[in-house]
Short mmCIF file of C-alpha atoms in Angstrom, two decimals:
data_model
loop_
_atom_site.label_atom_id
_atom_site.label_comp_id
_atom_site.label_asym_id
_atom_site.label_seq_id
_atom_site.Cartn_x
_atom_site.Cartn_y
_atom_site.Cartn_z
CA MET Q 2 59.68 9.44 38.08
CA ASN Q 3 61.38 11.27 35.69
CA ILE Q 4 61.53 9.37 32.56
CA LYS Q 5 63.83 11.27 30.30
CA GLY Q 6 63.63 9.11 27.30
CA LYS Q 7 60.88 9.25 24.38
CA LEU Q 8 58.11 6.56 23.29
CA VAL Q 9 56.71 6.69 19.55
CA ILE Q 10 54.08 4.22 19.30
CA ILE Q 11 52.34 3.88 15.67
CA GLY Q 12 49.93 1.83 14.60
CA GLY Q 13 51.47 0.30 11.46
CA ALA Q 14 49.90 0.48 7.62
CA VAL Q 15 48.04 -1.76 5.38
CA ASP Q 16 50.91 -1.10 2.72
CA LYS Q 17 53.39 0.58 3.78
CA GLY Q 18 54.76 1.04 0.46
CA SER Q 19 57.95 0.10 -1.02
CA PHE Q 20 61.71 1.97 -2.28
CA THR Q 21 61.90 -0.22 -4.88
CA GLU Q 22 60.96 2.16 -7.34
CA THR Q 23 63.56 3.74 -9.67
CA ASP Q 24 62.24 6.86 -9.57
CA ILE Q 25 61.73 7.52 -5.53
CA ASP Q 26 61.72 11.33 -5.70
CA LYS Q 27 58.25 11.14 -8.31
CA ASN Q 28 56.41 8.52 -6.07
CA ALA Q 29 57.96 9.80 -2.73
CA ALA Q 30 54.45 9.98 -1.34
CA LYS Q 31 52.95 6.64 -2.45
CA ASN Q 32 56.64 4.82 -1.53
CA LEU Q 33 57.05 6.19 1.83
CA ASN Q 34 53.32 6.28 2.91
CA PHE Q 35 53.10 6.25 6.59
CA PHE Q 36 56.93 6.36 6.75
CA GLU Q 37 56.31 10.07 5.64
CA GLU Q 38 57.30 13.28 6.52
CA GLY Q 39 54.92 13.58 9.34
CA ILE Q 40 55.64 10.54 11.61
CA LEU Q 41 59.36 9.60 10.82
CA LYS Q 42 60.30 13.39 10.17
CA ARG Q 43 58.87 13.35 13.46
CA ILE Q 44 61.14 11.15 15.20
CA LEU Q 45 64.25 12.63 13.67
CA ASP Q 46 63.20 16.14 14.83
CA GLU Q 47 62.49 14.37 18.42
CA SER Q 48 65.88 12.57 18.80
CA LYS Q 49 69.09 13.69 20.53
CA HIS Q 50 71.02 14.18 17.25
CA LYS Q 51 68.43 14.87 14.68
CA LYS Q 52 69.34 13.87 11.15
CA GLU Q 53 72.88 12.73 12.36
CA SER Q 54 71.20 10.67 15.38
CA ARG Q 55 72.71 6.55 15.67
CA ILE Q 56 69.46 4.68 14.53
CA GLU Q 57 69.02 1.09 15.11
CA VAL Q 58 66.31 -0.78 13.01
CA ILE Q 59 64.90 -4.18 15.25
CA THR Q 60 63.29 -7.13 12.87
CA THR Q 61 62.89 -9.15 15.38
CA ALA Q 62 58.90 -9.35 15.20
CA SER Q 63 59.15 -9.86 11.96
CA LYS Q 64 59.03 -13.21 10.03
CA ILE Q 65 60.56 -11.99 7.12
CA PRO Q 66 63.64 -9.33 8.90
CA ARG Q 67 65.70 -9.49 6.07
CA GLU Q 68 63.16 -8.06 3.69
CA ILE Q 69 61.54 -5.34 5.84
CA GLY Q 70 64.84 -3.90 7.77
CA PRO Q 71 66.61 -2.67 4.42
CA GLU Q 72 62.94 -0.82 4.08
CA TYR Q 73 62.91 0.94 6.84
CA VAL Q 74 66.97 1.82 6.26
CA LYS Q 75 65.82 3.33 2.78
CA ALA Q 76 62.87 5.54 4.35
CA LEU Q 77 65.24 7.11 6.95
CA ASN Q 78 68.19 7.79 4.35
CA TYR Q 79 65.28 9.53 2.17
CA LEU Q 80 64.72 12.10 5.23
CA GLY Q 81 68.17 12.69 5.54
CA ALA Q 82 69.39 10.25 8.30
CA ASN Q 83 72.48 8.12 7.47
CA ASN Q 84 74.07 6.85 10.73
CA VAL Q 85 71.48 3.99 10.56
CA ASP Q 86 71.54 0.19 10.81
CA VAL Q 87 69.48 -3.22 10.79
CA LEU Q 88 70.13 -5.22 14.20
CA HIS Q 89 68.51 -8.66 13.73
CA ILE Q 90 68.56 -10.34 16.85
CA GLU Q 91 66.28 -13.76 15.83
CA LYS Q 92 67.27 -15.94 18.94
CA ARG Q 93 67.44 -15.37 22.79
CA GLU Q 94 71.40 -15.68 22.78
CA GLN Q 95 71.69 -13.24 20.62
CA ALA Q 96 70.32 -10.64 23.32
CA THR Q 97 73.59 -11.29 25.31
CA GLU Q 98 75.61 -10.66 22.74
CA PRO Q 99 78.64 -8.09 23.25
CA GLU Q 100 78.56 -6.39 19.71
CA VAL Q 101 74.41 -6.42 19.84
CA LEU Q 102 74.70 -4.99 23.71
CA ALA Q 103 77.70 -2.19 22.01
CA ARG Q 104 75.07 -1.29 19.24
CA LEU Q 105 71.91 -0.98 21.67
CA LYS Q 106 73.98 1.34 24.30
CA ALA Q 107 75.31 3.35 21.07
CA ALA Q 108 71.79 3.94 19.67
CA ASP Q 109 69.89 7.04 20.18
CA VAL Q 110 66.85 5.61 18.48
CA VAL Q 111 65.77 2.17 18.23
CA MET Q 112 62.62 1.79 15.86
CA PHE Q 113 61.00 -1.77 16.52
CA THR Q 114 59.19 -3.21 12.97
CA GLY Q 115 56.11 -4.84 13.09
CA GLY Q 116 55.45 -8.68 12.99
CA ASP Q 117 54.27 -10.72 15.71
CA GLN Q 118 54.43 -9.08 19.43
CA LEU Q 119 54.58 -12.06 21.19
CA ARG Q 120 57.53 -13.21 19.11
CA LEU Q 121 58.99 -9.78 20.47
CA THR Q 122 58.66 -10.33 24.10
CA SER Q 123 59.29 -14.06 23.76
CA ILE Q 124 62.99 -13.08 22.52
CA LEU Q 125 63.67 -10.11 24.15
CA GLY Q 126 62.24 -10.56 27.73
CA GLY Q 127 63.96 -10.71 30.40
CA THR Q 128 67.75 -10.43 28.66
CA GLN Q 129 70.24 -8.18 29.09
CA PHE Q 130 69.35 -6.08 25.83
CA ASP Q 131 65.83 -5.51 27.62
CA GLU Q 132 67.36 -4.26 30.43
CA ILE Q 133 69.46 -2.06 28.88
CA LEU Q 134 66.86 -0.92 26.84
CA LEU Q 135 64.62 0.07 29.52
CA ASN Q 136 67.44 2.03 31.93
CA LYS Q 137 68.49 4.13 28.47
CA TYR Q 138 64.86 4.53 28.08
CA HIS Q 139 64.38 6.14 31.81
CA ASN Q 140 67.71 7.84 32.00
CA GLU Q 141 69.35 9.41 28.75
CA ASP Q 142 67.61 11.42 25.99
CA PHE Q 143 66.86 7.86 23.32
CA ILE Q 144 63.74 7.35 21.61
CA TYR Q 145 62.51 3.73 21.54
CA ALA Q 146 59.72 4.06 18.33
CA GLY Q 147 57.71 0.50 17.55
CA THR Q 148 55.48 0.29 14.56
CA SER Q 149 52.56 -2.41 14.93
CA ALA Q 150 54.28 -5.24 17.32
CA GLY Q 151 56.78 -2.55 18.11
CA ALA Q 152 54.10 -0.97 19.35
CA ALA Q 153 51.70 -2.84 21.04
CA ALA Q 154 54.83 -4.49 23.02
CA ALA Q 155 55.66 -1.69 24.58
CA SER Q 156 52.97 -1.37 27.52
CA ASN Q 157 53.47 -3.83 30.55
CA SER Q 158 49.87 -5.06 29.74
CA MET Q 159 50.11 -6.57 25.83
CA ILE Q 160 47.41 -7.77 24.06
CA TYR Q 161 48.74 -10.72 21.42
CA GLN Q 162 46.03 -12.52 20.39
CA GLY Q 163 41.90 -11.77 19.45
CA SER Q 164 39.80 -11.91 16.45
CA SER Q 165 38.06 -7.93 16.00
CA SER Q 166 34.65 -9.85 15.09
CA GLU Q 167 34.56 -11.74 18.38
CA ALA Q 168 36.37 -9.42 20.67
CA LEU Q 169 33.52 -8.55 22.62
CA LEU Q 170 32.99 -12.08 23.63
CA LYS Q 171 34.29 -13.29 26.88
CA GLY Q 172 37.95 -14.88 26.68
CA GLU Q 173 38.45 -13.69 22.97
CA VAL Q 174 41.05 -11.29 24.02
CA LYS Q 175 44.46 -12.57 25.15
CA ILE Q 176 46.92 -10.47 27.42
CA THR Q 177 50.05 -11.17 28.59
CA SER Q 178 52.88 -9.36 29.67
CA GLY Q 179 54.69 -6.27 27.28
CA LEU Q 180 58.58 -4.79 27.43
CA GLY Q 181 57.33 -2.41 30.02
CA LEU Q 182 58.71 0.77 29.30
CA ILE Q 183 55.13 2.30 30.18
CA ASP Q 184 52.44 1.26 32.83
CA GLY Q 185 48.69 1.91 32.99
CA VAL Q 186 47.74 1.32 29.51
CA VAL Q 187 47.20 -0.97 27.05
CA ILE Q 188 47.83 -0.80 22.96
CA ASP Q 189 45.98 -2.33 20.16
CA THR Q 190 47.48 -1.26 16.40
CA HIS Q 191 45.55 -1.25 12.93
CA PHE Q 192 42.97 -0.23 14.67
CA VAL Q 193 40.67 1.64 12.61
CA GLN Q 194 40.70 -0.07 9.67
CA ARG Q 195 40.79 -3.57 11.32
CA GLY Q 196 37.57 -2.46 13.63
CA ARG Q 197 39.02 -4.21 16.84
CA ILE Q 198 37.33 -1.55 19.12
CA GLY Q 199 35.77 -4.52 20.58
CA ARG Q 200 39.57 -5.68 21.32
CA LEU Q 201 39.97 -2.68 23.18
CA PHE Q 202 37.10 -2.48 25.42
CA GLN Q 203 37.58 -6.66 26.27
CA ALA Q 204 41.09 -5.44 27.76
CA VAL Q 205 39.91 -2.37 29.61
CA VAL Q 206 36.49 -3.94 31.35
CA GLY Q 207 38.54 -6.25 32.82
CA ASN Q 208 41.00 -3.90 34.54
CA PRO Q 209 39.17 -0.48 34.07
CA LYS Q 210 42.21 0.73 36.16
CA VAL Q 211 44.34 0.48 32.43
CA LEU Q 212 43.63 3.29 30.21
CA GLY Q 213 43.13 1.51 26.08
CA ILE Q 214 44.82 3.14 23.37
CA GLY Q 215 43.57 2.15 20.03
CA LEU Q 216 46.45 3.37 17.27
CA GLY Q 217 44.95 3.51 13.57
CA GLU Q 218 46.91 3.33 10.54
CA ASP Q 219 49.40 5.77 9.20
CA THR Q 220 48.80 7.50 12.91
CA GLY Q 221 51.05 7.39 16.47
CA LEU Q 222 51.50 8.64 19.57
CA LEU Q 223 54.36 10.69 21.23
CA ILE Q 224 54.38 10.36 24.60
CA THR Q 225 57.12 12.53 26.76
CA ASN Q 226 58.23 12.13 30.50
CA GLY Q 227 55.78 9.14 30.33
CA LYS Q 228 52.94 10.72 30.97
CA LYS Q 229 52.04 13.79 28.10
CA MET Q 230 50.84 11.56 24.87
CA GLU Q 231 50.35 13.65 21.48
CA ALA Q 232 48.98 12.67 18.73
CA ILE Q 233 51.00 12.30 15.18
CA GLY Q 234 50.75 11.17 11.83
CA SER Q 235 47.58 11.59 9.45
CA GLY Q 236 44.61 9.41 11.10
CA LEU Q 237 42.88 8.68 14.44
CA VAL Q 238 44.02 7.51 18.19
CA ILE Q 239 41.06 5.75 20.19
CA LEU Q 240 41.48 6.07 23.66
CA VAL Q 241 39.52 3.75 26.14
CA ASP Q 242 38.92 4.77 29.87
CA GLY Q 243 37.13 2.44 32.01
CA ARG Q 244 37.48 4.21 35.44
CA GLU Q 245 33.15 5.07 35.24
CA ILE Q 246 32.58 2.22 34.33
CA LYS Q 247 29.15 1.12 36.22
CA ASP Q 248 28.05 -2.02 34.97
CA THR Q 249 29.27 -5.31 33.36
CA ASN Q 250 27.78 -8.90 33.59
CA LEU Q 251 31.89 -10.00 32.52
CA THR Q 252 32.13 -12.37 35.54
CA GLN Q 253 28.53 -13.67 35.32
CA VAL Q 254 28.78 -14.95 31.51
CA GLU Q 255 30.54 -18.02 30.55
CA LEU Q 256 33.39 -17.97 28.01
CA GLY Q 257 32.25 -17.46 24.41
CA GLN Q 258 29.47 -15.29 25.31
CA PRO Q 259 28.69 -11.05 24.76
CA ILE Q 260 30.40 -8.71 27.56
CA SER Q 261 27.75 -5.86 28.24
CA ILE Q 262 29.44 -3.04 29.88
CA SER Q 263 27.74 0.69 31.13
CA HIS Q 264 29.32 3.80 30.96
CA LEU Q 265 32.36 3.43 28.69
CA VAL Q 266 33.85 6.86 28.35
CA THR Q 267 35.91 7.37 24.85
CA HIS Q 268 38.28 9.57 23.61
CA VAL Q 269 38.94 10.03 19.73
CA MET Q 270 42.59 12.28 19.07
CA SER Q 271 43.96 13.37 15.82
CA LYS Q 272 46.92 15.44 15.02
CA TYR Q 273 48.73 17.66 17.71
CA ASP Q 274 45.91 16.80 20.05
CA THR Q 275 46.98 15.70 23.60
CA PHE Q 276 46.39 13.87 26.49
CA ASP Q 277 47.82 14.16 30.21
CA LEU Q 278 48.47 10.48 31.73
CA ASP Q 279 48.58 11.93 35.42
CA THR Q 280 45.00 13.57 34.86
CA TYR Q 281 43.37 12.25 31.97
CA LYS Q 282 42.94 15.20 30.52
CA MET Q 283 42.51 15.46 26.81
CA SER Q 284 43.46 18.56 25.07
CA ILE Q 285 42.19 19.19 21.45
CA HIS Q 286 44.41 21.40 19.25
CA SER Q 287 41.51 23.10 17.01
CA SER Q 288 39.25 23.29 19.44
CA GLN Q 289 35.76 25.24 17.86
CA TYR Q 290 35.53 26.33 21.85
CA VAL Q 291 38.76 28.23 22.10
#
């Protein structure tokens, strides 16, 4: 399948900074934080009309949408993008309103904020909004960008619950269906800071066909044609490949008991590295062997 749209999934940030300071230029690095030029500028550069692209910030996942939406607008404005607005969808019925659907159809980029990914999928899943979103992604020069919850919800399989410390105890990780823009992967966010490697291990051992993607803070993946992944941002992306697992006790232990896994393959990506979802081959941009 030839997918015309692009997917940008971002791991989130501990503190994305604020534009409440009066001297934005002087404190730009602190204020932008993960909305720094690396990731946001790349989204603009990849978009159909660059800085002129029509961008809708979608705050559905957030419990404080009226506060978080303007922060995204300010960050994008700072980089020269001024055709930006916030689209608040807080109830399922809003996802069928003609004005909301018209704004989605006109958008070149949608940016889903952080928050609760289950809130995001339970409000938007199966709506007209969801159908148009998928159609645009498959058939138009369009970008779906999501940070934190917005990234986790992008895949077909979605982690929505599970403690980091007990993630390798059977049953601790809960998975449901996401928005389905990309299949064959499961995405976890705030990955390095919150020590969520165990969550991804359990998600993958339950179905080794699925590639686990762990996104660190200030880090993302640009996915083109549904298969080529490029690391963007300043941190790390961890990939967990379960296809070569040799043994596990997953089906033998009771709920709450530790899981053993033999021969689980992991990859670590940093900026400009690529990974092909068709071949499962990784290319390191600054390899010491080239």
